[in-house]
PDB file of N, CA and C in Angstrom:
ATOM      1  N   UNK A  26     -35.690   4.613  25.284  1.00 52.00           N
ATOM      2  CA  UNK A  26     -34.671   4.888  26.271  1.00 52.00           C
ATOM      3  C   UNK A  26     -33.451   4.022  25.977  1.00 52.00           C
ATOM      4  N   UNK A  27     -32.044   4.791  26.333  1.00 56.00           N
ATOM      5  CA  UNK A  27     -31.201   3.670  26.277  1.00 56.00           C
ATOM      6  C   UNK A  27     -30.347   3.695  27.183  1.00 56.00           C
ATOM      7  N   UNK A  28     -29.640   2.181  27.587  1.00 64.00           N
ATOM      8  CA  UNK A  28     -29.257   2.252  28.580  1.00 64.00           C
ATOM      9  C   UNK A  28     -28.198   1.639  28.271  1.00 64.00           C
ATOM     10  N   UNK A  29     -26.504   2.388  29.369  1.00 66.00           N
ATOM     11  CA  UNK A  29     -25.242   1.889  28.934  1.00 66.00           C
ATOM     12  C   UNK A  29     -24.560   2.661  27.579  1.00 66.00           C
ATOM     13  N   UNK A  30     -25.236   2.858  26.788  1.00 61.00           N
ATOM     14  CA  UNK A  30     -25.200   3.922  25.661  1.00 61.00           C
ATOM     15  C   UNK A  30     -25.374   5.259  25.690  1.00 61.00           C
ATOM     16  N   UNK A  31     -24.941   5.933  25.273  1.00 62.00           N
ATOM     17  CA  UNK A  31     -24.983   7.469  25.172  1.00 62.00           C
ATOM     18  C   UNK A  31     -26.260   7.855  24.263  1.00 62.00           C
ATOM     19  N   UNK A  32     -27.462   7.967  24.138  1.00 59.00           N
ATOM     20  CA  UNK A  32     -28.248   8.189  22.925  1.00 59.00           C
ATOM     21  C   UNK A  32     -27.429   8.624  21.329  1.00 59.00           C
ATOM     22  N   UNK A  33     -28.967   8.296  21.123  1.00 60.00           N
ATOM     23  CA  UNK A  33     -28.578   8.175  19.351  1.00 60.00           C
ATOM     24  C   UNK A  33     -27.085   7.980  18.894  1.00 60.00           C
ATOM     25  N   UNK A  34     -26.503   7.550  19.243  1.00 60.00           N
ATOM     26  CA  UNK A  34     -24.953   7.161  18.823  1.00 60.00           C
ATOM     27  C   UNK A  34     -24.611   7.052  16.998  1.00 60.00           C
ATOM     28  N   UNK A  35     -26.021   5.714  16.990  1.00 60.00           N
ATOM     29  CA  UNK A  35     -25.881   5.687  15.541  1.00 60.00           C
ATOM     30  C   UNK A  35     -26.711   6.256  14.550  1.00 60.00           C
ATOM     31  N   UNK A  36     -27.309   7.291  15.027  1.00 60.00           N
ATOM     32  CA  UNK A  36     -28.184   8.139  14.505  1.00 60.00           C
ATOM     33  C   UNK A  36     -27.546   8.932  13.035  1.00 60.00           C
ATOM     34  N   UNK A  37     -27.540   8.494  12.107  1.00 64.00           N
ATOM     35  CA  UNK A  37     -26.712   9.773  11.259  1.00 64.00           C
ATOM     36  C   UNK A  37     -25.605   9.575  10.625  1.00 64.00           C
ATOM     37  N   UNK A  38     -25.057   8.064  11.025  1.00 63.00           N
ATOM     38  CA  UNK A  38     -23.531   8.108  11.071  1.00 63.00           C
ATOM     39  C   UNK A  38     -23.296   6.624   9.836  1.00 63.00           C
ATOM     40  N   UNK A  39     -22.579   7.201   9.058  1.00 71.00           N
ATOM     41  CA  UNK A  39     -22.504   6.596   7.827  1.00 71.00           C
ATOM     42  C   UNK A  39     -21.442   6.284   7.422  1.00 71.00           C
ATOM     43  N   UNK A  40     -20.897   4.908   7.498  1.00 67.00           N
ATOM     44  CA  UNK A  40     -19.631   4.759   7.106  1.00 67.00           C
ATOM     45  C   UNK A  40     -19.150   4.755   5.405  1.00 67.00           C
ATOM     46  N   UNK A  41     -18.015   4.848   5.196  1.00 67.00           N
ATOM     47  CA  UNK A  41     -17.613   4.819   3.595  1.00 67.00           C
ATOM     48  C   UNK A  41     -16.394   3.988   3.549  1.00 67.00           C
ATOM     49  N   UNK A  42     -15.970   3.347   1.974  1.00 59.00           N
ATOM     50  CA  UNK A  42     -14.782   2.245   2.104  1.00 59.00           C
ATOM     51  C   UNK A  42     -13.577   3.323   1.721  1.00 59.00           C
ATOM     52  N   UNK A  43     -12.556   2.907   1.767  1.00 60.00           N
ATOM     53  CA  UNK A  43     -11.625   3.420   1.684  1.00 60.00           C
ATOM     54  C   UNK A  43     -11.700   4.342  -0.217  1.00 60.00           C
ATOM     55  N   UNK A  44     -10.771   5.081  -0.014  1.00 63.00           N
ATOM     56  CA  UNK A  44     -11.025   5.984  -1.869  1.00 63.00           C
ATOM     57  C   UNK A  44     -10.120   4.837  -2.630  1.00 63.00           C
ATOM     58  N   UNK A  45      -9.220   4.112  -2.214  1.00 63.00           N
ATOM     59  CA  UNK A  45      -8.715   3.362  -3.225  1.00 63.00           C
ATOM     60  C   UNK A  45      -9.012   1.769  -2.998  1.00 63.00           C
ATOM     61  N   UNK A  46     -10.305   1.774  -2.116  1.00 56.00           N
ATOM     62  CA  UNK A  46     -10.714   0.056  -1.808  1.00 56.00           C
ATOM     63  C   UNK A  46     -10.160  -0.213  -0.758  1.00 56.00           C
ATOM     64  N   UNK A  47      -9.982  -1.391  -0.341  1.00 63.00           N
ATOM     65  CA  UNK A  47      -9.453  -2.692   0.668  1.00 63.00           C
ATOM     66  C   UNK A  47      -8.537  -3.332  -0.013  1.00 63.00           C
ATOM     67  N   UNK A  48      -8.120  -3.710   1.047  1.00 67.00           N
ATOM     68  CA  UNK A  48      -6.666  -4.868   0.662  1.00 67.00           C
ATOM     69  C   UNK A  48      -5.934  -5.454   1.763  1.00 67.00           C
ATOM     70  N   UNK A  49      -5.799  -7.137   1.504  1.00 76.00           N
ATOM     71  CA  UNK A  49      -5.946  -8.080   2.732  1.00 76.00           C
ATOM     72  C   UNK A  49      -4.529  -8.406   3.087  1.00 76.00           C
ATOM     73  N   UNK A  50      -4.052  -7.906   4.597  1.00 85.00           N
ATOM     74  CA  UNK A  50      -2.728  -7.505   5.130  1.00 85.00           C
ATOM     75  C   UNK A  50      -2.047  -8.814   4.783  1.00 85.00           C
ATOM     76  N   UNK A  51      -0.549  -8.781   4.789  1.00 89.00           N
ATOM     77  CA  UNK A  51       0.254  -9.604   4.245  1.00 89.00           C
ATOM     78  C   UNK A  51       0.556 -10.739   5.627  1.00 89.00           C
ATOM     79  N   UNK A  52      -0.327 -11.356   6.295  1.00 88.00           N
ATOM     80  CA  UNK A  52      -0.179 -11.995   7.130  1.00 88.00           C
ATOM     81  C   UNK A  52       0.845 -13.282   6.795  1.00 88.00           C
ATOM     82  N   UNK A  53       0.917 -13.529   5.881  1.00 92.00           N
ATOM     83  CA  UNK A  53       2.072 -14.524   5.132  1.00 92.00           C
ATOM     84  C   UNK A  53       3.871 -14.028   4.956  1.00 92.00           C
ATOM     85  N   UNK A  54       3.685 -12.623   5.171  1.00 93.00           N
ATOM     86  CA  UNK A  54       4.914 -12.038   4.987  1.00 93.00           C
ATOM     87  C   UNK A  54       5.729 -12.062   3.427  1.00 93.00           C
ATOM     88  N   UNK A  55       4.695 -12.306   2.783  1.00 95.00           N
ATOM     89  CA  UNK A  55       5.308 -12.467   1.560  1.00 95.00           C
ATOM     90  C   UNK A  55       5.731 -11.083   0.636  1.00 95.00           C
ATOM     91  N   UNK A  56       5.893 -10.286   1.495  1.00 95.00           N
ATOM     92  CA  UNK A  56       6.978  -8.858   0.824  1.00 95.00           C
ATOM     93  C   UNK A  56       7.525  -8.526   2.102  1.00 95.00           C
ATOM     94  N   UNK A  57       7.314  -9.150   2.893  1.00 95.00           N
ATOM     95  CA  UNK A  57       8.367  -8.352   4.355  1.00 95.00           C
ATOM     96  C   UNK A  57       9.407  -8.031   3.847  1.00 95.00           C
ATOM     97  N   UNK A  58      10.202  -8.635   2.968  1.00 96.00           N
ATOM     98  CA  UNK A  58      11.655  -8.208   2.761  1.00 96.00           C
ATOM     99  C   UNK A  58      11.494  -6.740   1.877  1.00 96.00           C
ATOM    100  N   UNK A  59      10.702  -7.216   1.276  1.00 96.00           N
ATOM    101  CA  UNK A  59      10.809  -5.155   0.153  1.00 96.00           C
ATOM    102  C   UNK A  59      10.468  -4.219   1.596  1.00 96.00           C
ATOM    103  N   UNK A  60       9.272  -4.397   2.450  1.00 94.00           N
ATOM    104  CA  UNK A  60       8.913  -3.946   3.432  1.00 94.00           C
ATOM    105  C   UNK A  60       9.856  -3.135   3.844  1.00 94.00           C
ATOM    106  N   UNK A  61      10.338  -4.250   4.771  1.00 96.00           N
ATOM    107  CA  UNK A  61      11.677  -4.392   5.744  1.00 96.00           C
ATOM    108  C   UNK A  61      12.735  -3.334   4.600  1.00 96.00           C
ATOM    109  N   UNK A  62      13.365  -3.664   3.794  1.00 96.00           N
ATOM    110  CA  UNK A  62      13.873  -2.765   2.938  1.00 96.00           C
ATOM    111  C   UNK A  62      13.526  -1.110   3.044  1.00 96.00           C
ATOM    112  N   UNK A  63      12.466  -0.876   2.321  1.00 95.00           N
ATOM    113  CA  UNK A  63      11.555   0.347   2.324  1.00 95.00           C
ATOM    114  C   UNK A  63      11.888   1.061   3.889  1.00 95.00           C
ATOM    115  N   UNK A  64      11.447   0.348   4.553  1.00 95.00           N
ATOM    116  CA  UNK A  64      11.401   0.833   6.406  1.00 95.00           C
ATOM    117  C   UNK A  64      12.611   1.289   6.399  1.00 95.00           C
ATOM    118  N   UNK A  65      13.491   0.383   6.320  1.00 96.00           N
ATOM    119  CA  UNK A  65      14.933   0.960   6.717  1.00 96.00           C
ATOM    120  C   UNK A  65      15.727   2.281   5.778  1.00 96.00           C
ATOM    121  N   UNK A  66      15.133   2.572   4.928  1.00 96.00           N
ATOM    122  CA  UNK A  66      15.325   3.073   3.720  1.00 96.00           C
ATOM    123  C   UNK A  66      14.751   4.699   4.443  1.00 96.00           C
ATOM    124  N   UNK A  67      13.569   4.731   5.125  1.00 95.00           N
ATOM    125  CA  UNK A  67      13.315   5.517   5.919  1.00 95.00           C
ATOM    126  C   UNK A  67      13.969   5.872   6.974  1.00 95.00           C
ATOM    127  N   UNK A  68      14.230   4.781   7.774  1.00 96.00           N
ATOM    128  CA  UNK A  68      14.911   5.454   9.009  1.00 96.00           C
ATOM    129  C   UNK A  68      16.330   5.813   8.693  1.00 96.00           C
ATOM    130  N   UNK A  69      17.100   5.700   7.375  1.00 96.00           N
ATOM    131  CA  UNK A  69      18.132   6.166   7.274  1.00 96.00           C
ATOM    132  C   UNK A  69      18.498   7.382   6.627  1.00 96.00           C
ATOM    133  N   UNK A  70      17.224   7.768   6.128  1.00 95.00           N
ATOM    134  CA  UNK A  70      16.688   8.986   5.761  1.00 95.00           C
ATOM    135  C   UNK A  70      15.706  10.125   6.903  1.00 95.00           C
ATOM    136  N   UNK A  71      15.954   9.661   7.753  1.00 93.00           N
ATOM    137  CA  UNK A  71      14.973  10.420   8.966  1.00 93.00           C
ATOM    138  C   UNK A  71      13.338  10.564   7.870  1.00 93.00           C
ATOM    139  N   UNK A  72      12.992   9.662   7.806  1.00 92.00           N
ATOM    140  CA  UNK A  72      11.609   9.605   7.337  1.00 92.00           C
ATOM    141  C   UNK A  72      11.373  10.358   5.886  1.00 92.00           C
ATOM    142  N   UNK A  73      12.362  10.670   5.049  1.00 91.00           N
ATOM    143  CA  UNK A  73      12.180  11.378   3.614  1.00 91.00           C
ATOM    144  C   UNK A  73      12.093  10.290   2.822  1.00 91.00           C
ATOM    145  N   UNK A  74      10.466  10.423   2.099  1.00 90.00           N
ATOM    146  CA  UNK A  74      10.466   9.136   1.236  1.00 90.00           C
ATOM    147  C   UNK A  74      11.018   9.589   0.049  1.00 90.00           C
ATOM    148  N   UNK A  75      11.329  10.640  -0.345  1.00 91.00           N
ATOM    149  CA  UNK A  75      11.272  10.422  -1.800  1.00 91.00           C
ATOM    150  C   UNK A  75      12.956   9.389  -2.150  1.00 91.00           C
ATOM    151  N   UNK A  76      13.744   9.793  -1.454  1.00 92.00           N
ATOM    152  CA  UNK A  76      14.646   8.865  -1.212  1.00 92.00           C
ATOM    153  C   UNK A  76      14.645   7.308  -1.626  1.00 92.00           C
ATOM    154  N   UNK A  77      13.496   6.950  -0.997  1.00 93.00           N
ATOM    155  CA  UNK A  77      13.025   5.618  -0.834  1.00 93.00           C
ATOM    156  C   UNK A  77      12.552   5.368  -2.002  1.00 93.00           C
ATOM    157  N   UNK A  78      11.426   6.440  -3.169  1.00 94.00           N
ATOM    158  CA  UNK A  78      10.914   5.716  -3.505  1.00 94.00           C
ATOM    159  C   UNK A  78      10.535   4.271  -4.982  1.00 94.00           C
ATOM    160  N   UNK A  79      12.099   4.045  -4.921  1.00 94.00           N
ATOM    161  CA  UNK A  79      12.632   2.467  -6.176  1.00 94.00           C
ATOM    162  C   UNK A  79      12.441   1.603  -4.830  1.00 94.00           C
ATOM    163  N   UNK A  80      12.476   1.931  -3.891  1.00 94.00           N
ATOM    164  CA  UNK A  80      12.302   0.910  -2.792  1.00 94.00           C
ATOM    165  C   UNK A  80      10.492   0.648  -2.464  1.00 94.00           C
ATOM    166  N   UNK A  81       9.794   1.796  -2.176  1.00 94.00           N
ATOM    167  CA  UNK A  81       8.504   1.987  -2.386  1.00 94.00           C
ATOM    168  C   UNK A  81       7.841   1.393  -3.561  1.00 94.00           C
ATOM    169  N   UNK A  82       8.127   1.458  -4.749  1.00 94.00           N
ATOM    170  CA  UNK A  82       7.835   0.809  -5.821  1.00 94.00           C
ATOM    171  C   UNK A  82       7.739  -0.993  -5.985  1.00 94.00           C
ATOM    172  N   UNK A  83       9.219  -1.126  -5.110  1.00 95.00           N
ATOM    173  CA  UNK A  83       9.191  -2.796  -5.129  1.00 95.00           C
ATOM    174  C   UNK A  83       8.081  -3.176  -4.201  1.00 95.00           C
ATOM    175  N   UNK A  84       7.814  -2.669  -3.353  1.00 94.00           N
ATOM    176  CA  UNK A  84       7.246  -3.125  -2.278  1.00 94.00           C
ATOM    177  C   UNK A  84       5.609  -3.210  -3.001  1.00 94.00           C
ATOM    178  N   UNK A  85       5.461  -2.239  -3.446  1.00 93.00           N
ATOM    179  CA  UNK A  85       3.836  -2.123  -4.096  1.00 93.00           C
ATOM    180  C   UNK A  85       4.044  -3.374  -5.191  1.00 93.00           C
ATOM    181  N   UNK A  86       4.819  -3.385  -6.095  1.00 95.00           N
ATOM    182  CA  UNK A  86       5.065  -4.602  -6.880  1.00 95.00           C
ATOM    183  C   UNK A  86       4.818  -6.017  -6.314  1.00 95.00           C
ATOM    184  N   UNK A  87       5.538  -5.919  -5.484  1.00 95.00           N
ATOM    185  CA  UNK A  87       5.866  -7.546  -4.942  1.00 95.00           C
ATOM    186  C   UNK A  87       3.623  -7.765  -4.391  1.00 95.00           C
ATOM    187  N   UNK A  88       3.201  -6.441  -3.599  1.00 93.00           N
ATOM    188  CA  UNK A  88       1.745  -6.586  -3.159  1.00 93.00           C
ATOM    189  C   UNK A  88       1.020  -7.143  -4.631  1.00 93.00           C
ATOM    190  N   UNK A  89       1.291  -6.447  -5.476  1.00 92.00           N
ATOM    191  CA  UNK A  89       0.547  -6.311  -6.458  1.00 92.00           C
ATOM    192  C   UNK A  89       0.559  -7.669  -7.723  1.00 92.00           C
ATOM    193  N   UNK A  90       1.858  -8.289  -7.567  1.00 94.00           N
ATOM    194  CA  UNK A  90       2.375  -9.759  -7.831  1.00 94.00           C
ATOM    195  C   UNK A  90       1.898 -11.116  -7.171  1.00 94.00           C
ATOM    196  N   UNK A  91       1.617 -10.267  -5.943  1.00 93.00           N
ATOM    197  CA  UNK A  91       1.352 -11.690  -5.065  1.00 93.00           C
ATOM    198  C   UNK A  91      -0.298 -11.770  -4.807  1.00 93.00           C
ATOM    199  N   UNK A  92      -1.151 -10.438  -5.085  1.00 89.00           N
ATOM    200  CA  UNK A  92      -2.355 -10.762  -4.884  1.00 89.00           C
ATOM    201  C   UNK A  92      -2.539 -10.238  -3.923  1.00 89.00           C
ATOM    202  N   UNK A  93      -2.074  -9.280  -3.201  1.00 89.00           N
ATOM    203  CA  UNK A  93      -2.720  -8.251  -1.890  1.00 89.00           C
ATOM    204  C   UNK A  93      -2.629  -7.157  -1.904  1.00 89.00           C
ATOM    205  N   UNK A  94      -2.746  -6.779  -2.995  1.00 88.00           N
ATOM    206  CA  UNK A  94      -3.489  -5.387  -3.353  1.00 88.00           C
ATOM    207  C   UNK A  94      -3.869  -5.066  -5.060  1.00 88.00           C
ATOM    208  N   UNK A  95      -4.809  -4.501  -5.292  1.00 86.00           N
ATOM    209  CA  UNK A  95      -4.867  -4.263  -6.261  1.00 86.00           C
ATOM    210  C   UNK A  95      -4.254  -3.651  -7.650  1.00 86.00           C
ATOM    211  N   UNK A  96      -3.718  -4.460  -9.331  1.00 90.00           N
ATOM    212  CA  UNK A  96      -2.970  -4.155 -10.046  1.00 90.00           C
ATOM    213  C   UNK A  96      -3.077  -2.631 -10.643  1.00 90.00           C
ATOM    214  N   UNK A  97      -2.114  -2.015 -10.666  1.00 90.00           N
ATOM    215  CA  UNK A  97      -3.288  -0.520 -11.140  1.00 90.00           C
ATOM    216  C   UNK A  97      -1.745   0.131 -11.592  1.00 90.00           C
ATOM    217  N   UNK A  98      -1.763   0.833 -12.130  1.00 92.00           N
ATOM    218  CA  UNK A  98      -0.601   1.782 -12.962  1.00 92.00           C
ATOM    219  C   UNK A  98       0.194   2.760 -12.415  1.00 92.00           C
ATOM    220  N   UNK A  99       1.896   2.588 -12.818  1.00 93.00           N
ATOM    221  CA  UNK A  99       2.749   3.228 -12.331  1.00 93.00           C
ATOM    222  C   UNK A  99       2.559   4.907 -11.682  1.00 93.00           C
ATOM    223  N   UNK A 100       1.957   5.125 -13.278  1.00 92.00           N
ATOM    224  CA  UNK A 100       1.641   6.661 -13.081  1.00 92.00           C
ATOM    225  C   UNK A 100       0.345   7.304 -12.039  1.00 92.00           C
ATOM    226  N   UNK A 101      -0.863   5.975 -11.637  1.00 90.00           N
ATOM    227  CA  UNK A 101      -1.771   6.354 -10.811  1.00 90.00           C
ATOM    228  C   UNK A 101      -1.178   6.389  -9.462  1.00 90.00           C
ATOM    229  N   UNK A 102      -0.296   5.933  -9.452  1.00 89.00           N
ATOM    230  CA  UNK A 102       0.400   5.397  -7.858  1.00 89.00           C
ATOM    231  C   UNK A 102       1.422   6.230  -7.495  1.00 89.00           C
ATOM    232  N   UNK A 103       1.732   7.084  -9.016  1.00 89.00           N
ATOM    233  CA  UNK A 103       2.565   8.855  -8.426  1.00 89.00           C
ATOM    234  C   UNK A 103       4.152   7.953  -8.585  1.00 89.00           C
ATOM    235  N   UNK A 104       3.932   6.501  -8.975  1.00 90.00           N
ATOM    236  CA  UNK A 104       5.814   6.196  -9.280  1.00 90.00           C
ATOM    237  C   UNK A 104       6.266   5.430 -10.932  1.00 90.00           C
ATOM    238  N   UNK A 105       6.340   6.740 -11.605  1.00 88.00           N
ATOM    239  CA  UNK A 105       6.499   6.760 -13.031  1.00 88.00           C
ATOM    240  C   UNK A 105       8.120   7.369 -12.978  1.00 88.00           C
ATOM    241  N   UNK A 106       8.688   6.714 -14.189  1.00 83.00           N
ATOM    242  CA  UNK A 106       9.737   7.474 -14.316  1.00 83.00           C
ATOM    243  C   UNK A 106      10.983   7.122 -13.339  1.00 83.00           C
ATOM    244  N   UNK A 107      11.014   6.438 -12.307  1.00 80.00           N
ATOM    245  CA  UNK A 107      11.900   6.326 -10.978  1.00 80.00           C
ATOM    246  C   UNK A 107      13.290   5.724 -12.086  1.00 80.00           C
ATOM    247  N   UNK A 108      14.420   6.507 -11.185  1.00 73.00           N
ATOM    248  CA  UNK A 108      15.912   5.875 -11.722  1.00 73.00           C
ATOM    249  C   UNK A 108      16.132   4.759 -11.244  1.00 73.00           C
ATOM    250  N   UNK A 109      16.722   3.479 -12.293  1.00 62.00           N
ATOM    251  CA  UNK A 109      16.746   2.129 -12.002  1.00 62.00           C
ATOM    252  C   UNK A 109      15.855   1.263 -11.929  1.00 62.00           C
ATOM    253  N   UNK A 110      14.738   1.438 -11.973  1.00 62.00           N
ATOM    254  CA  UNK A 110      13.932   0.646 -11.674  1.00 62.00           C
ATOM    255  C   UNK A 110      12.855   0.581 -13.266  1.00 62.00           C
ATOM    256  N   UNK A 111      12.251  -0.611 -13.828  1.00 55.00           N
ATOM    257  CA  UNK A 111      11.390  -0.401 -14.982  1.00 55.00           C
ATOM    258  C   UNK A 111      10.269   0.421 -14.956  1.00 55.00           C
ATOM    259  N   UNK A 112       9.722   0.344 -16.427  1.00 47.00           N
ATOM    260  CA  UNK A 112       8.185   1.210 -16.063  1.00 47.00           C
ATOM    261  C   UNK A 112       7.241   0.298 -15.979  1.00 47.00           C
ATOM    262  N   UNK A 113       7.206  -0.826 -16.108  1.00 52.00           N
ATOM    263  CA  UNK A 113       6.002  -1.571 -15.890  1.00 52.00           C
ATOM    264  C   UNK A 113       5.734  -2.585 -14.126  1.00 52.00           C
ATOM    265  N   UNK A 114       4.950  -2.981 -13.841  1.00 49.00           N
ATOM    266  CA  UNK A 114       4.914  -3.786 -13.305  1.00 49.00           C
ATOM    267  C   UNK A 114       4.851  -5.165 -13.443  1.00 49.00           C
ATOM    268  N   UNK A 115       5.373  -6.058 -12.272  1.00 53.00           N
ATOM    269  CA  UNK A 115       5.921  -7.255 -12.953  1.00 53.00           C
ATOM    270  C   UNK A 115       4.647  -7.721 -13.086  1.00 53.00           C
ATOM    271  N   UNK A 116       4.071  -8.772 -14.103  1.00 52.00           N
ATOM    272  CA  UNK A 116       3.054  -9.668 -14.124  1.00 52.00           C
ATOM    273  C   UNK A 116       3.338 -10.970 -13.855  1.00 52.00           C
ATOM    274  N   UNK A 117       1.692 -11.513 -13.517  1.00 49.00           N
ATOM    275  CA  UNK A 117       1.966 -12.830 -12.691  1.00 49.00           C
ATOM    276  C   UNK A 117       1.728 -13.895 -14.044  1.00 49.00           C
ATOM    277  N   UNK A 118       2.024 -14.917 -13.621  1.00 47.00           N
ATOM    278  CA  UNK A 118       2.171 -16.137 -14.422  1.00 47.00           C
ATOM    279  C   UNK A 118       0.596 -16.945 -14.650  1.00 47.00           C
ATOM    280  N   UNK A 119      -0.507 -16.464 -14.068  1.00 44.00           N
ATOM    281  CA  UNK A 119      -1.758 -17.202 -13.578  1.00 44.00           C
ATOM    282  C   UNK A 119      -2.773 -16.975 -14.812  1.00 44.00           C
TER     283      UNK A 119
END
């Protein structure tokens, strides 16, 4: 019997991790500014990223530089090719 609970709740129910992993939020703020950038980059576009995305790119860079998110390739991440901006990502010094 259970009580306070709805039966079998967890009967069945199977969680899964994300398709491209985890990655630990920037509580340090150490890309707020590409962020902050990117965001505004949106709202001055009424929400059209493609606009944004040499701004989108820095922002994944700066994550991917600093250690909060995982290093992984221009072209897997759908931003290859962007005007102005290089094709690689920056690497860290460590």
């Amino acid at each position: 019997m259970s009580f306070g609970r709805p039966p079998s709740i967890n009967v069945g129910f199977k969680t899964s991790p994300p398709d491209r992993g985890s990655f630990p939020l920037d509580h340090d703020g150490e890309c707020k500014e590409q962020m902050m950038q990117y965001m505004a980059c949106l709202r001055k576009n009424s929400s059209e990223s493609t606009t944004c995305r040499v701004m989108s790119k820095q922002y994944l860079d700066c994550r991917m530089t600093k250690g909060l998110m995982e290093r992984d390739e221009w072209r897997n991440l759908g931003l290859v090719n962007l005007e102005g901006d290089s094709a690689e990502p920056t690497r860290t010094s460590s």
